[in-house]
mmCIF file of C-alpha atoms in Angstrom:
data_model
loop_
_atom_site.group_PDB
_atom_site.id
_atom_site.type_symbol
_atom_site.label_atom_id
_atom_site.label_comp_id
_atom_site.label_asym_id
_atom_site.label_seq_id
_atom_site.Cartn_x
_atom_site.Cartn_y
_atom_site.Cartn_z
ATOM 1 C CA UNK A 1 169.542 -5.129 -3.689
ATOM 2 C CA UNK A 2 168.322 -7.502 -0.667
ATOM 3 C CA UNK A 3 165.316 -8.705 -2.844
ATOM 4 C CA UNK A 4 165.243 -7.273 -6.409
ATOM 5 C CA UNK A 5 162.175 -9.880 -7.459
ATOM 6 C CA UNK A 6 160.530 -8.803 -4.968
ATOM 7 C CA UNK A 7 160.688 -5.210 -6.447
ATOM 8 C CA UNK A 8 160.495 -6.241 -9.792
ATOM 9 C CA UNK A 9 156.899 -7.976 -9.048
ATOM 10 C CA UNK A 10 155.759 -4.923 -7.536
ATOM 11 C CA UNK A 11 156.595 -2.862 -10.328
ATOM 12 C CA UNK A 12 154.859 -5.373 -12.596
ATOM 13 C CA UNK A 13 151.921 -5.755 -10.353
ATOM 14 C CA UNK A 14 151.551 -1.849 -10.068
ATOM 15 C CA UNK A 15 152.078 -1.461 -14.146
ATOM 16 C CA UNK A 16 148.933 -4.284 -14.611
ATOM 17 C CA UNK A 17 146.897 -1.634 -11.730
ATOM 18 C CA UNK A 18 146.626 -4.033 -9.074
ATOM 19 C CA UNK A 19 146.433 -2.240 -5.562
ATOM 20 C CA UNK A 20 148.900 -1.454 -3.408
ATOM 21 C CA UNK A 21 148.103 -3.322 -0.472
ATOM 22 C CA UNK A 22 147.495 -6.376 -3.471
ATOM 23 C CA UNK A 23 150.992 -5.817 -4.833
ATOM 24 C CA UNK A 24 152.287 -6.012 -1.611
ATOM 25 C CA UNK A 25 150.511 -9.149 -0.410
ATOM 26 C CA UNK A 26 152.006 -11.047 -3.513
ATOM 27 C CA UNK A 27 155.232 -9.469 -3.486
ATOM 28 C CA UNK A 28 155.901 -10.443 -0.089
ATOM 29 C CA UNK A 29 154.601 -13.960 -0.967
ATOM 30 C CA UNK A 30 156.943 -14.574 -3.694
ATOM 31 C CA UNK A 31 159.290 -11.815 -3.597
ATOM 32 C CA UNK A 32 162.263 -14.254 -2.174
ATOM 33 C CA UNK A 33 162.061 -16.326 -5.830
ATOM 34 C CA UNK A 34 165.048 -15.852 -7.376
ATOM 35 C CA UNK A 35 163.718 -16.511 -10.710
ATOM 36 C CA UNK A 36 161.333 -13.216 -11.835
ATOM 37 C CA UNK A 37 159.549 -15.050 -14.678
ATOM 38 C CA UNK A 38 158.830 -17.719 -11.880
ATOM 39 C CA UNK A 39 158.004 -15.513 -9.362
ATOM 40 C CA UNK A 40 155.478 -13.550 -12.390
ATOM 41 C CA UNK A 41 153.966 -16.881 -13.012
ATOM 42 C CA UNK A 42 153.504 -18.296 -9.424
ATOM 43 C CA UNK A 43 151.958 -14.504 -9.003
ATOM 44 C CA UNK A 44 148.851 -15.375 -11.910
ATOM 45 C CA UNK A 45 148.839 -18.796 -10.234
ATOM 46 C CA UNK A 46 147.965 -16.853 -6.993
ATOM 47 C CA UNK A 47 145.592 -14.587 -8.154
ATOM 48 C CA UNK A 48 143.873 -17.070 -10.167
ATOM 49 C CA UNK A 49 143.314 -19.149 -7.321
ATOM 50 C CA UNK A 50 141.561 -16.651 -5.452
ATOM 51 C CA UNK A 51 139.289 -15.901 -7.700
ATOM 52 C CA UNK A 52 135.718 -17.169 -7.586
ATOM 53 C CA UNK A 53 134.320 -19.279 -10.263
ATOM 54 C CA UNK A 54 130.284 -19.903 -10.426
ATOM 55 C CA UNK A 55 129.150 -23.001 -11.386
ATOM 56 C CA UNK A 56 126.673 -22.247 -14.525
ATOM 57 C CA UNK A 57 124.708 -23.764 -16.943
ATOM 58 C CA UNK A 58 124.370 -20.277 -19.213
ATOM 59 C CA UNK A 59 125.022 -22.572 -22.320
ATOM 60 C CA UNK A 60 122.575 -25.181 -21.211
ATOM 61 C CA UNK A 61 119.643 -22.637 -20.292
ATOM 62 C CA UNK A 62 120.221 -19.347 -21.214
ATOM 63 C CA UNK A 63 118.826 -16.548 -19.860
ATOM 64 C CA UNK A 64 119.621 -12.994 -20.227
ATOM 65 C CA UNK A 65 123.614 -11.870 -18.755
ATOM 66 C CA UNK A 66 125.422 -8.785 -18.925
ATOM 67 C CA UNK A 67 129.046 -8.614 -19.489
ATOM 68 C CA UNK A 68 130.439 -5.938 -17.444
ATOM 69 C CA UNK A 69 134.241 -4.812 -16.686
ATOM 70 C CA UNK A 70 137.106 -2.423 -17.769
ATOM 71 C CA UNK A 71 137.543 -1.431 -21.333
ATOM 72 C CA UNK A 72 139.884 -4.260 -23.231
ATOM 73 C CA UNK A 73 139.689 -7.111 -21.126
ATOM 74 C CA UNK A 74 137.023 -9.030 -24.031
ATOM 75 C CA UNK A 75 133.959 -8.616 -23.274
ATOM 76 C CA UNK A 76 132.697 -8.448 -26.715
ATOM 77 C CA UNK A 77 134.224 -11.158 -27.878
ATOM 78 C CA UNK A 78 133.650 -13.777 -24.820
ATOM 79 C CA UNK A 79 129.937 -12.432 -25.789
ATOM 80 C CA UNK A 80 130.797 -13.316 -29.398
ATOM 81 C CA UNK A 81 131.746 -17.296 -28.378
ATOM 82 C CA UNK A 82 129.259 -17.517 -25.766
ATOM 83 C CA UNK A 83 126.620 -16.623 -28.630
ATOM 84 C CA UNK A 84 127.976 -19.054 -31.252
ATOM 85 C CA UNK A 85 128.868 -21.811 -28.623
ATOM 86 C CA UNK A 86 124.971 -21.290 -27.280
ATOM 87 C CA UNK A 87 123.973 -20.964 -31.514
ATOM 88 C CA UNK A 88 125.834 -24.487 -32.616
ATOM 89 C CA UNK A 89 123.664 -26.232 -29.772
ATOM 90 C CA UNK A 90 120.213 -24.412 -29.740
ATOM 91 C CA UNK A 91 119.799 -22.752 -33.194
ATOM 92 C CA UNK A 92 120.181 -19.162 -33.999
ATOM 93 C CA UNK A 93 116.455 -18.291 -33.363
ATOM 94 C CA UNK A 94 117.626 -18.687 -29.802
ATOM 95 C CA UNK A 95 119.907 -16.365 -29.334
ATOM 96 C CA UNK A 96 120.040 -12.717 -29.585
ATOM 97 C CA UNK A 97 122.979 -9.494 -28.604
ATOM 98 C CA UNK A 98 122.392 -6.060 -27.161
ATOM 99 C CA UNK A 99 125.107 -3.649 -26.442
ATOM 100 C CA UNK A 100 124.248 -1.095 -24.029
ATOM 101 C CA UNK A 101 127.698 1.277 -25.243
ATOM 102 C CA UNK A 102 126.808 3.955 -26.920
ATOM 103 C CA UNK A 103 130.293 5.437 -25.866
ATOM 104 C CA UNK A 104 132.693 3.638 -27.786
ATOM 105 C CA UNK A 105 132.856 4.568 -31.608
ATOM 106 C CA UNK A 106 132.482 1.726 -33.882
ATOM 107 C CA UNK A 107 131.060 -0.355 -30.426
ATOM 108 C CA UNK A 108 128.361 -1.252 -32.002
ATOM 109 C CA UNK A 109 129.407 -2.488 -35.577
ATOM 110 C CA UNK A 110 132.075 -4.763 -33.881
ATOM 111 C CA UNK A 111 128.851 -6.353 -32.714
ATOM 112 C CA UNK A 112 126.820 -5.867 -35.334
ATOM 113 C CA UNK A 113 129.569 -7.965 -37.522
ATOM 114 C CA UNK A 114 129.285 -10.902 -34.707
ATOM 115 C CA UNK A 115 125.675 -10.904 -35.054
ATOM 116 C CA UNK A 116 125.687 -11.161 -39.004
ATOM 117 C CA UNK A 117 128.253 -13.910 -38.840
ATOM 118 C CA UNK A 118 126.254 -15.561 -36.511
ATOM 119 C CA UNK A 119 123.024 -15.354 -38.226
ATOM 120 C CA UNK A 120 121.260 -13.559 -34.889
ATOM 121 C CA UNK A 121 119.868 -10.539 -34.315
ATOM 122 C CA UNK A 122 121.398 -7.677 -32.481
ATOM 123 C CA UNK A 123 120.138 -4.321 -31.246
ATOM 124 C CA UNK A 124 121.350 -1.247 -29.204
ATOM 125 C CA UNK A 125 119.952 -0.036 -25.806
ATOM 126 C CA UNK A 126 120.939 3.958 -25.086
ATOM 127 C CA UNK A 127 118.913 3.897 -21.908
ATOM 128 C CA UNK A 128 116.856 1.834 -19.845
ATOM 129 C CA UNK A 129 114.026 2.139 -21.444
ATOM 130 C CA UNK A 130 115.013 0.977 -24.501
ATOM 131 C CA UNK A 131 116.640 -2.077 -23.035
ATOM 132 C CA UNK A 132 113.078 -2.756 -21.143
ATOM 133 C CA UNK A 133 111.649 -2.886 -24.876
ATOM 134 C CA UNK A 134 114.876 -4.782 -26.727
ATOM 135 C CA UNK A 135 114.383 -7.358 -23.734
ATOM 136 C CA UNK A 136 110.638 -7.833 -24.238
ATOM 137 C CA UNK A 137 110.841 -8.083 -27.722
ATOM 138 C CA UNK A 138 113.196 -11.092 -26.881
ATOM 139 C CA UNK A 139 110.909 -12.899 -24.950
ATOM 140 C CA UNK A 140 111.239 -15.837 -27.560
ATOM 141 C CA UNK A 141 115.014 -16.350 -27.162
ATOM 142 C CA UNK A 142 116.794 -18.218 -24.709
ATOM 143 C CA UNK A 143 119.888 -16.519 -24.723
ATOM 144 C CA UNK A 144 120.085 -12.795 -24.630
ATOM 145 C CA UNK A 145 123.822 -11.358 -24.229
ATOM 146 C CA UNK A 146 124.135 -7.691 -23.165
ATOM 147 C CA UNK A 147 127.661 -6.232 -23.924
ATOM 148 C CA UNK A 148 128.244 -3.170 -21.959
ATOM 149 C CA UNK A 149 130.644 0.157 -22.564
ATOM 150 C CA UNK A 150 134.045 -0.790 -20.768
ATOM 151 C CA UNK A 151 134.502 1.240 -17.139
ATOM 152 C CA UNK A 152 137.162 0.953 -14.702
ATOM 153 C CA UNK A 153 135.364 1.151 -11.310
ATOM 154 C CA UNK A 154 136.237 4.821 -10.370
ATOM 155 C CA UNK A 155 134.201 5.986 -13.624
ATOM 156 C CA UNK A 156 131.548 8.038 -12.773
ATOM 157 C CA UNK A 157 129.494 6.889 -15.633
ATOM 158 C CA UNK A 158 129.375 3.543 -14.075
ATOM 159 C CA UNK A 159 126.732 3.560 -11.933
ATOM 160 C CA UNK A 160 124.992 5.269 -14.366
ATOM 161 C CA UNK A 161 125.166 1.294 -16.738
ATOM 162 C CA UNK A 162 124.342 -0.470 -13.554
ATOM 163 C CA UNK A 163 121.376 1.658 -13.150
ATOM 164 C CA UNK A 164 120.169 1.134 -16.769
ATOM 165 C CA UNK A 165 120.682 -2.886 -16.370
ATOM 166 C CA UNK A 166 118.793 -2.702 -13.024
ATOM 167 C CA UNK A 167 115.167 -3.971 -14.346
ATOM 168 C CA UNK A 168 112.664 -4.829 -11.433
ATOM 169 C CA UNK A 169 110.774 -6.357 -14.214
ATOM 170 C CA UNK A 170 113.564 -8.665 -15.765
ATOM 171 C CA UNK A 171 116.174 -10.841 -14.137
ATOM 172 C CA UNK A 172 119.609 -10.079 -16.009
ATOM 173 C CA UNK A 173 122.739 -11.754 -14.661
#
């Protein structure tokens, strides 16, 4: 009743699966807005401001990056525009996908479809090994996008895709 924002935001904050301790910080921060739409939107405005942005010239360069995060949040298709920005200014000799999920039915096809829109090739990597030889037998392109299997960060199988992107050999982002 003293501050029903304030609970509201936490509930919100807790149904997206930010931490506790997160919620809490935020809540506390904006929890005496009376407005809850406000206090939602000064809440992104918060949490977008602490997050780190890297300056990079991927679409000037290239180089071979892995997209890696929970399942949903669009990987696959920020691979898809990086590809076709990266395409329109290079050429589509330059560019080519892997996808490293060989969890997700229909992962690859989703792909696959990018990749034949696109006019560039696009290959699947079950283990390390395999991505060793997709990667070499890239070694003409520029850009090479890796779209991984989604994982929150208490999946066990998760260590298991950093360990398979993990070339000595070859410098993926």
């Amino acid at each position: 009743r003293i501050a029903p924002t304030r609970l509201d935001l936490l509930r919100k904050l807790s149904a997206y699966g930010f931490s506790k301790k997160l919620s809490m910080q935020i809540a506390n921060r904006l929890g005496s807005v009376d407005d809850f739409e406000l206090a939602l939107q000064g809440s992104r405005d918060l949490l977008a401001s602490q997050l780190p942005v890297v300056e990079d010239n991927l679409l000037d360069y290239g180089g071979i990056v892995a997209l890696v995060g929970p399942t949903g949040v669009g990987k696959t298709t920020t691979i898809a525009k990086l590809a076709a920005r990266f395409r329109l200014k290079h050429g589509p000799r330059q560019v080519a996908l892997v996808t490293t999920d060989t969890y997700r039915i229909g992962a690859h096809d989703q792909l696959a479809t990018y990749g034949r829109i696109l006019d560039v090739p696009v290959r699947v990597a079950a283990n390390g090994e395999e991505l060793k030889s997709i990667l070499s037998s890239f070694f003409d392109k520029r850009l090479v996008l890796i779209d991984t299997a989604g994982m929150g960060p208490r999946d066990l199988r998760l260590a298991e895709q950093f360990k398979v992107l993990r070339q000595d050999d070859i410098p993926i982002k």
